[in-house]
PDB file of C-alpha atoms in Angstrom:
ATOM      1  CA  GLY A  13       0.000   0.000   0.000  1.00 70.00           C
ATOM      2  CA  ASP A  14       0.888   3.663   0.018  1.00 77.00           C
ATOM      3  CA  SER A  15       3.472   4.680   2.593  1.00 87.00           C
ATOM      4  CA  VAL A  16       5.806   7.526   3.469  1.00 92.00           C
ATOM      5  CA  THR A  17       9.038   7.210   5.440  1.00 93.00           C
ATOM      6  CA  GLN A  18      10.726  10.161   7.106  1.00 93.00           C
ATOM      7  CA  MET A  19      14.101  10.355   8.734  1.00 83.00           C
ATOM      8  CA  GLU A  20      13.958   9.703  12.425  1.00 79.00           C
ATOM      9  CA  GLY A  21      14.245  12.633  14.749  1.00 83.00           C
ATOM     10  CA  PRO A  22      14.459  14.618  16.758  1.00 93.00           C
ATOM     11  CA  VAL A  23      16.715  17.006  14.885  1.00 96.00           C
ATOM     12  CA  THR A  24      18.490  19.704  16.869  1.00 97.00           C
ATOM     13  CA  LEU A  25      20.280  22.560  15.109  1.00 97.00           C
ATOM     14  CA  SER A  26      21.791  25.913  15.896  1.00 97.00           C
ATOM     15  CA  GLU A  27      20.296  29.029  14.352  1.00 97.00           C
ATOM     16  CA  GLU A  28      21.475  29.655  10.755  1.00 97.00           C
ATOM     17  CA  ALA A  29      22.424  25.994  10.244  1.00 98.00           C
ATOM     18  CA  PHE A  30      21.413  24.069   7.107  1.00 98.00           C
ATOM     19  CA  LEU A  31      18.436  21.747   7.419  1.00 97.00           C
ATOM     20  CA  THR A  32      17.631  18.542   5.574  1.00 97.00           C
ATOM     21  CA  ILE A  33      14.770  16.228   6.502  1.00 97.00           C
ATOM     22  CA  ASN A  34      14.646  13.135   4.331  1.00 97.00           C
ATOM     23  CA  CYS A  35      11.395  11.717   2.979  1.00 97.00           C
ATOM     24  CA  THR A  36      10.795   8.782   0.671  1.00 96.00           C
ATOM     25  CA  TYR A  37       7.485   7.390  -0.597  1.00 93.00           C
ATOM     26  CA  THR A  38       6.185   4.214  -2.195  1.00 86.00           C
ATOM     27  CA  ALA A  39       6.132   4.548  -5.946  1.00 70.00           C
ATOM     28  CA  THR A  40       2.567   3.563  -6.805  1.00 75.00           C
ATOM     29  CA  GLY A  41       1.288   5.924  -9.435  1.00 76.00           C
ATOM     30  CA  TYR A  42       2.340   9.558  -9.654  1.00 80.00           C
ATOM     31  CA  PRO A  43       1.091  11.097  -6.419  1.00 87.00           C
ATOM     32  CA  SER A  44       1.247  14.705  -5.372  1.00 90.00           C
ATOM     33  CA  LEU A  45       3.636  15.213  -2.465  1.00 93.00           C
ATOM     34  CA  PHE A  46       3.337  17.598   0.462  1.00 94.00           C
ATOM     35  CA  TRP A  47       5.198  18.917   3.477  1.00 97.00           C
ATOM     36  CA  TYR A  48       3.124  20.050   6.449  1.00 96.00           C
ATOM     37  CA  VAL A  49       4.309  21.819   9.606  1.00 97.00           C
ATOM     38  CA  GLN A  50       2.789  21.572  13.088  1.00 95.00           C
ATOM     39  CA  TYR A  51       3.584  24.121  15.784  1.00 93.00           C
ATOM     40  CA  PRO A  52       3.081  23.110  19.438  1.00 87.00           C
ATOM     41  CA  GLY A  53      -0.544  22.481  20.366  1.00 84.00           C
ATOM     42  CA  GLU A  54      -1.861  23.303  16.904  1.00 87.00           C
ATOM     43  CA  GLY A  55      -3.124  21.579  13.778  1.00 90.00           C
ATOM     44  CA  LEU A  56      -1.102  21.059  10.629  1.00 93.00           C
ATOM     45  CA  GLN A  57      -0.430  23.758   8.055  1.00 95.00           C
ATOM     46  CA  LEU A  58       0.629  23.179   4.485  1.00 95.00           C
ATOM     47  CA  LEU A  59       4.249  24.252   4.011  1.00 97.00           C
ATOM     48  CA  LEU A  60       4.759  23.344   0.345  1.00 97.00           C
ATOM     49  CA  LYS A  61       3.726  20.860  -2.305  1.00 95.00           C
ATOM     50  CA  ALA A  62       4.760  19.421  -5.672  1.00 94.00           C
ATOM     51  CA  THR A  63       2.435  17.729  -8.110  1.00 90.00           C
ATOM     52  CA  LYS A  64       4.722  16.107 -10.667  1.00 89.00           C
ATOM     53  CA  ALA A  65       8.254  14.845 -11.178  1.00 91.00           C
ATOM     54  CA  ASP A  66      11.020  17.484 -11.010  1.00 94.00           C
ATOM     55  CA  ASP A  67       8.653  20.087  -9.560  1.00 95.00           C
ATOM     56  CA  LYS A  68      10.145  22.149  -6.763  1.00 97.00           C
ATOM     57  CA  GLY A  69       7.866  23.348  -4.015  1.00 96.00           C
ATOM     58  CA  SER A  70       9.028  26.329  -1.966  1.00 97.00           C
ATOM     59  CA  ASN A  71       7.740  28.529   0.845  1.00 97.00           C
ATOM     60  CA  LYS A  72       9.275  30.597   3.676  1.00 95.00           C
ATOM     61  CA  GLY A  73      12.807  29.604   2.616  1.00 97.00           C
ATOM     62  CA  PHE A  74      11.983  25.874   2.625  1.00 98.00           C
ATOM     63  CA  GLU A  75      12.324  23.845  -0.570  1.00 98.00           C
ATOM     64  CA  ALA A  76      11.655  20.276  -1.686  1.00 98.00           C
ATOM     65  CA  THR A  77      12.084  18.693  -5.115  1.00 97.00           C
ATOM     66  CA  TYR A  78       9.946  15.803  -6.389  1.00 96.00           C
ATOM     67  CA  ARG A  79      12.498  13.129  -7.394  1.00 95.00           C
ATOM     68  CA  LYS A  80      10.745  10.308  -9.198  1.00 92.00           C
ATOM     69  CA  GLU A  81      13.943   8.335  -9.840  1.00 93.00           C
ATOM     70  CA  THR A  82      14.724   8.109  -6.113  1.00 94.00           C
ATOM     71  CA  THR A  83      11.084   8.352  -4.898  1.00 94.00           C
ATOM     72  CA  SER A  84      12.141  11.149  -2.576  1.00 96.00           C
ATOM     73  CA  PHE A  85      10.913  14.575  -1.490  1.00 97.00           C
ATOM     74  CA  HIS A  86      13.537  15.845   0.947  1.00 98.00           C
ATOM     75  CA  LEU A  87      12.887  19.120   2.767  1.00 98.00           C
ATOM     76  CA  GLU A  88      15.721  21.675   2.900  1.00 98.00           C
ATOM     77  CA  LYS A  89      16.330  25.132   4.277  1.00 98.00           C
ATOM     78  CA  GLY A  90      19.569  27.020   3.982  1.00 97.00           C
ATOM     79  CA  SER A  91      19.440  28.908   7.295  1.00 97.00           C
ATOM     80  CA  VAL A  92      17.016  27.877  10.029  1.00 98.00           C
ATOM     81  CA  GLN A  93      15.594  30.180  12.676  1.00 97.00           C
ATOM     82  CA  VAL A  94      14.379  29.513  16.202  1.00 97.00           C
ATOM     83  CA  SER A  95      10.836  30.094  14.925  1.00 96.00           C
ATOM     84  CA  ASP A  96      11.198  27.056  12.627  1.00 97.00           C
ATOM     85  CA  SER A  97      11.078  24.760  15.653  1.00 97.00           C
ATOM     86  CA  ALA A  98       8.104  22.484  14.981  1.00 96.00           C
ATOM     87  CA  VAL A  99       7.132  19.008  13.795  1.00 95.00           C
ATOM     88  CA  TYR A 100       7.398  18.434  10.048  1.00 96.00           C
ATOM     89  CA  PHE A 101       5.309  15.854   8.194  1.00 96.00           C
ATOM     90  CA  CYS A 102       5.841  14.529   4.704  1.00 96.00           C
ATOM     91  CA  ALA A 103       2.722  13.231   2.934  1.00 93.00           C
ATOM     92  CA  ARG A 104       1.713  11.627  -0.341  1.00 91.00           C
ATOM     93  CA  GLU A 105      -1.604  11.510  -2.058  1.00 85.00           C
ATOM     94  CA  ALA A 106      -3.352   8.152  -2.208  1.00 75.00           C
ATOM     95  CA  GLY A 107      -4.172   6.545  -5.502  1.00 64.00           C
ATOM     96  CA  GLY A 108      -7.030   4.529  -6.887  1.00 60.00           C
ATOM     97  CA  THR A 109     -10.541   5.093  -5.566  1.00 59.00           C
ATOM     98  CA  SER A 110      -9.164   6.931  -2.526  1.00 60.00           C
ATOM     99  CA  TYR A 111      -7.736   9.706  -4.662  1.00 59.00           C
ATOM    100  CA  GLY A 112      -6.934  12.821  -2.703  1.00 66.00           C
ATOM    101  CA  LYS A 113      -6.596  11.032   0.632  1.00 80.00           C
ATOM    102  CA  LEU A 114      -3.219  11.718   2.226  1.00 86.00           C
ATOM    103  CA  THR A 115      -0.810   9.253   3.810  1.00 88.00           C
ATOM    104  CA  PHE A 116       1.585  10.851   6.305  1.00 91.00           C
ATOM    105  CA  GLY A 117       5.047  10.007   7.506  1.00 92.00           C
ATOM    106  CA  GLN A 118       5.667   9.727  11.216  1.00 91.00           C
ATOM    107  CA  GLY A 119       6.830  13.318  11.592  1.00 93.00           C
ATOM    108  CA  THR A 120      10.231  14.802  12.451  1.00 95.00           C
ATOM    109  CA  ILE A 121      10.660  17.069  15.450  1.00 94.00           C
ATOM    110  CA  LEU A 122      12.960  20.014  14.742  1.00 96.00           C
ATOM    111  CA  THR A 123      14.405  22.137  17.535  1.00 97.00           C
ATOM    112  CA  VAL A 124      16.491  25.183  16.687  1.00 97.00           C
ATOM    113  CA  HIS A 125      18.624  26.791  19.406  1.00 97.00           C
ATOM    114  CA  PRO A 126      19.771  30.439  19.399  1.00 95.00           C
TER     115      PRO A 126
ATOM    116  CA  ASP B  23     -13.010  33.893   7.146  1.00 65.00           C
ATOM    117  CA  GLY B  24     -13.170  30.377   5.743  1.00 73.00           C
ATOM    118  CA  GLY B  25     -11.778  27.612   7.845  1.00 93.00           C
ATOM    119  CA  ILE B  26     -12.224  24.446   9.807  1.00 95.00           C
ATOM    120  CA  THR B  27     -13.171  24.542  13.471  1.00 96.00           C
ATOM    121  CA  GLN B  28     -12.790  21.814  16.055  1.00 96.00           C
ATOM    122  CA  SER B  29     -14.318  21.948  19.491  1.00 94.00           C
ATOM    123  CA  PRO B  30     -13.633  21.675  22.300  1.00 94.00           C
ATOM    124  CA  LYS B  31      -9.874  22.222  22.411  1.00 94.00           C
ATOM    125  CA  TYR B  32      -9.532  20.094  25.566  1.00 95.00           C
ATOM    126  CA  LEU B  33     -11.869  17.322  26.624  1.00 94.00           C
ATOM    127  CA  PHE B  34     -11.864  15.057  29.639  1.00 93.00           C
ATOM    128  CA  ARG B  35     -13.791  11.816  29.728  1.00 90.00           C
ATOM    129  CA  LYS B  36     -14.390   9.255  32.390  1.00 91.00           C
ATOM    130  CA  GLU B  37     -13.733   5.646  31.543  1.00 88.00           C
ATOM    131  CA  GLY B  38     -16.789   3.945  30.084  1.00 88.00           C
ATOM    132  CA  GLN B  39     -18.314   7.116  28.649  1.00 91.00           C
ATOM    133  CA  ASN B  40     -18.885   7.992  25.024  1.00 94.00           C
ATOM    134  CA  VAL B  41     -17.790  11.453  23.918  1.00 95.00           C
ATOM    135  CA  THR B  42     -18.329  13.376  20.683  1.00 96.00           C
ATOM    136  CA  LEU B  43     -15.796  15.694  19.076  1.00 97.00           C
ATOM    137  CA  SER B  44     -17.091  18.416  16.798  1.00 97.00           C
ATOM    138  CA  CYS B  45     -15.663  19.398  13.410  1.00 98.00           C
ATOM    139  CA  GLU B  46     -17.209  22.105  11.214  1.00 98.00           C
ATOM    140  CA  GLN B  47     -15.928  23.628   7.977  1.00 97.00           C
ATOM    141  CA  ASN B  48     -17.155  26.499   5.808  1.00 96.00           C
ATOM    142  CA  LEU B  49     -14.765  25.887   2.922  1.00 95.00           C
ATOM    143  CA  ASN B  50     -17.383  24.061   0.847  1.00 94.00           C
ATOM    144  CA  HIS B  51     -15.160  20.977   0.800  1.00 94.00           C
ATOM    145  CA  ASP B  52     -16.684  17.613  -0.022  1.00 93.00           C
ATOM    146  CA  ALA B  53     -14.083  15.462   1.750  1.00 93.00           C
ATOM    147  CA  MET B  54     -13.490  15.386   5.491  1.00 96.00           C
ATOM    148  CA  TYR B  55     -11.124  13.293   7.627  1.00 95.00           C
ATOM    149  CA  TRP B  56     -10.416  12.369  11.221  1.00 96.00           C
ATOM    150  CA  TYR B  57      -6.881  11.569  12.351  1.00 95.00           C
ATOM    151  CA  ARG B  58      -5.455  10.476  15.650  1.00 96.00           C
ATOM    152  CA  GLN B  59      -2.003  11.682  16.677  1.00 93.00           C
ATOM    153  CA  ASP B  60       0.096   9.957  19.317  1.00 90.00           C
ATOM    154  CA  PRO B  61       3.678  10.900  20.210  1.00 81.00           C
ATOM    155  CA  GLY B  62       6.165   9.401  17.765  1.00 73.00           C
ATOM    156  CA  GLN B  63       3.493   7.783  15.585  1.00 77.00           C
ATOM    157  CA  GLY B  64       2.491  10.531  13.204  1.00 83.00           C
ATOM    158  CA  LEU B  65      -1.097  10.778  12.025  1.00 90.00           C
ATOM    159  CA  ARG B  66      -3.295   7.710  11.712  1.00 91.00           C
ATOM    160  CA  LEU B  67      -6.545   7.863   9.767  1.00 92.00           C
ATOM    161  CA  ILE B  68      -9.685   6.959  11.720  1.00 96.00           C
ATOM    162  CA  TYR B  69     -12.539   7.679   9.284  1.00 96.00           C
ATOM    163  CA  TYR B  70     -13.061   9.714   6.169  1.00 94.00           C
ATOM    164  CA  SER B  71     -15.962  10.923   4.080  1.00 95.00           C
ATOM    165  CA  GLN B  72     -15.859  12.030   0.463  1.00 91.00           C
ATOM    166  CA  ILE B  73     -19.532  12.950   0.193  1.00 92.00           C
ATOM    167  CA  VAL B  74     -22.526  13.625   2.414  1.00 95.00           C
ATOM    168  CA  ASN B  75     -24.208  10.522   3.878  1.00 96.00           C
ATOM    169  CA  ASP B  76     -21.214   8.322   3.061  1.00 95.00           C
ATOM    170  CA  PHE B  77     -18.040   7.511   4.976  1.00 96.00           C
ATOM    171  CA  GLN B  78     -15.317   4.858   5.064  1.00 94.00           C
ATOM    172  CA  LYS B  79     -13.179   3.328   7.766  1.00 95.00           C
ATOM    173  CA  GLY B  80      -9.563   4.321   7.931  1.00 92.00           C
ATOM    174  CA  ASP B  81      -6.698   2.368   9.450  1.00 90.00           C
ATOM    175  CA  ILE B  82      -7.819   2.523  13.100  1.00 94.00           C
ATOM    176  CA  ALA B  83     -11.648   2.772  13.077  1.00 96.00           C
ATOM    177  CA  GLU B  84     -12.338   0.323  15.909  1.00 96.00           C
ATOM    178  CA  GLY B  85     -13.953   2.048  18.888  1.00 96.00           C
ATOM    179  CA  TYR B  86     -14.942   5.132  16.884  1.00 97.00           C
ATOM    180  CA  SER B  87     -18.033   6.186  14.939  1.00 97.00           C
ATOM    181  CA  VAL B  88     -18.881   9.107  12.665  1.00 98.00           C
ATOM    182  CA  SER B  89     -21.780  10.645  10.777  1.00 98.00           C
ATOM    183  CA  ARG B  90     -21.946  12.964   7.779  1.00 98.00           C
ATOM    184  CA  GLU B  91     -25.466  14.355   7.607  1.00 97.00           C
ATOM    185  CA  LYS B  92     -24.354  17.777   6.396  1.00 97.00           C
ATOM    186  CA  LYS B  93     -21.529  18.834   4.126  1.00 97.00           C
ATOM    187  CA  GLU B  94     -20.194  21.218   6.765  1.00 97.00           C
ATOM    188  CA  SER B  95     -20.084  18.804   9.688  1.00 98.00           C
ATOM    189  CA  PHE B  96     -18.277  15.543  10.468  1.00 98.00           C
ATOM    190  CA  PRO B  97     -18.534  14.700  14.195  1.00 98.00           C
ATOM    191  CA  LEU B  98     -16.468  11.886  15.696  1.00 98.00           C
ATOM    192  CA  THR B  99     -17.736   9.790  18.617  1.00 97.00           C
ATOM    193  CA  VAL B 100     -15.155   8.041  20.755  1.00 96.00           C
ATOM    194  CA  THR B 101     -16.993   5.110  22.287  1.00 94.00           C
ATOM    195  CA  SER B 102     -16.307   3.157  25.451  1.00 90.00           C
ATOM    196  CA  ALA B 103     -15.036   0.354  23.189  1.00 88.00           C
ATOM    197  CA  GLN B 104     -11.926   2.401  22.347  1.00 89.00           C
ATOM    198  CA  LYS B 105      -9.351   0.945  24.717  1.00 88.00           C
ATOM    199  CA  ASN B 106      -6.847   3.769  24.697  1.00 91.00           C
ATOM    200  CA  PRO B 107      -8.634   6.992  23.717  1.00 93.00           C
ATOM    201  CA  THR B 108      -6.249   9.524  25.239  1.00 95.00           C
ATOM    202  CA  ALA B 109      -4.740  11.305  22.223  1.00 95.00           C
ATOM    203  CA  PHE B 110      -4.750  14.441  20.081  1.00 94.00           C
ATOM    204  CA  TYR B 111      -7.501  14.317  17.427  1.00 96.00           C
ATOM    205  CA  LEU B 112      -7.268  16.270  14.195  1.00 95.00           C
ATOM    206  CA  CYS B 113     -10.004  16.940  11.680  1.00 96.00           C
ATOM    207  CA  ALA B 114      -9.251  17.949   8.091  1.00 95.00           C
ATOM    208  CA  SER B 115     -11.183  18.872   4.974  1.00 95.00           C
ATOM    209  CA  GLN B 116     -10.236  18.868   1.316  1.00 92.00           C
ATOM    210  CA  LYS B 117     -11.677  19.504  -2.117  1.00 89.00           C
ATOM    211  CA  THR B 118     -12.246  16.248  -3.945  1.00 81.00           C
ATOM    212  CA  GLY B 119      -9.949  15.461  -6.827  1.00 75.00           C
ATOM    213  CA  MET B 120      -6.237  15.194  -7.373  1.00 73.00           C
ATOM    214  CA  ASN B 121      -3.467  17.525  -6.225  1.00 75.00           C
ATOM    215  CA  THR B 122      -5.481  19.248  -3.525  1.00 81.00           C
ATOM    216  CA  GLU B 123      -4.201  20.151  -0.095  1.00 86.00           C
ATOM    217  CA  ALA B 124      -5.940  19.262   3.160  1.00 90.00           C
ATOM    218  CA  PHE B 125      -6.856  21.985   5.643  1.00 93.00           C
ATOM    219  CA  PHE B 126      -6.653  21.101   9.324  1.00 94.00           C
ATOM    220  CA  GLY B 127      -8.458  22.233  12.434  1.00 95.00           C
ATOM    221  CA  GLN B 128      -6.618  23.155  15.625  1.00 94.00           C
ATOM    222  CA  GLY B 129      -7.200  19.773  17.189  1.00 94.00           C
ATOM    223  CA  THR B 130      -8.912  18.386  20.286  1.00 96.00           C
ATOM    224  CA  ARG B 131      -6.872  16.873  23.081  1.00 95.00           C
ATOM    225  CA  LEU B 132      -8.882  14.096  24.730  1.00 95.00           C
ATOM    226  CA  THR B 133      -7.851  12.772  28.114  1.00 95.00           C
ATOM    227  CA  VAL B 134      -9.470   9.867  29.913  1.00 91.00           C
ATOM    228  CA  VAL B 135      -9.547  10.385  33.671  1.00 86.00           C
TER     229      VAL B 135
END
């Protein structure tokens, strides 16, 4: 079935460090891919998305490129801030009759220190 | 403002009681979802509905029930059959079709006391 695997956390970085959070997905069909962010005690917010191979999604300095050949959608940011501390979820769209339904990875906790 | 609203934000339940979590959206979305979030386990799908008066079980439906009588509303009942109900519950809505993002409510934290 559809699945998404994220790198295990938690990830702890100093401010202005480079961030990578790895995400790979099962290669059934050509799903849209998403990154969501969750701040403490809140729901999830869409961070960025990509709908086809080689698309790059970007928002707030974060980027992720849809890599069909490696079935990956790694999240990157060149210089993190304390305010980026949150939980990050990678997700893929389901296929078949459940089109649109999202399957999420387990989430990666990011903590950024001043 | 359009959005999705969950209530209450915090809920306490005694063992053996049923409790209903509210989810309302004014985004005119056809699809709605309920997820459960536990530490270190990500989001697990409980139930979803792609159209009024129809819904499907997700991965962990046992001990839960839902209804979808109106497009705007998708309440979740946590029954006494749910063995470990303490968790953070998230509701989401989405336009039907491909390549559409899901919009999430702020969540309800349920604690069994």
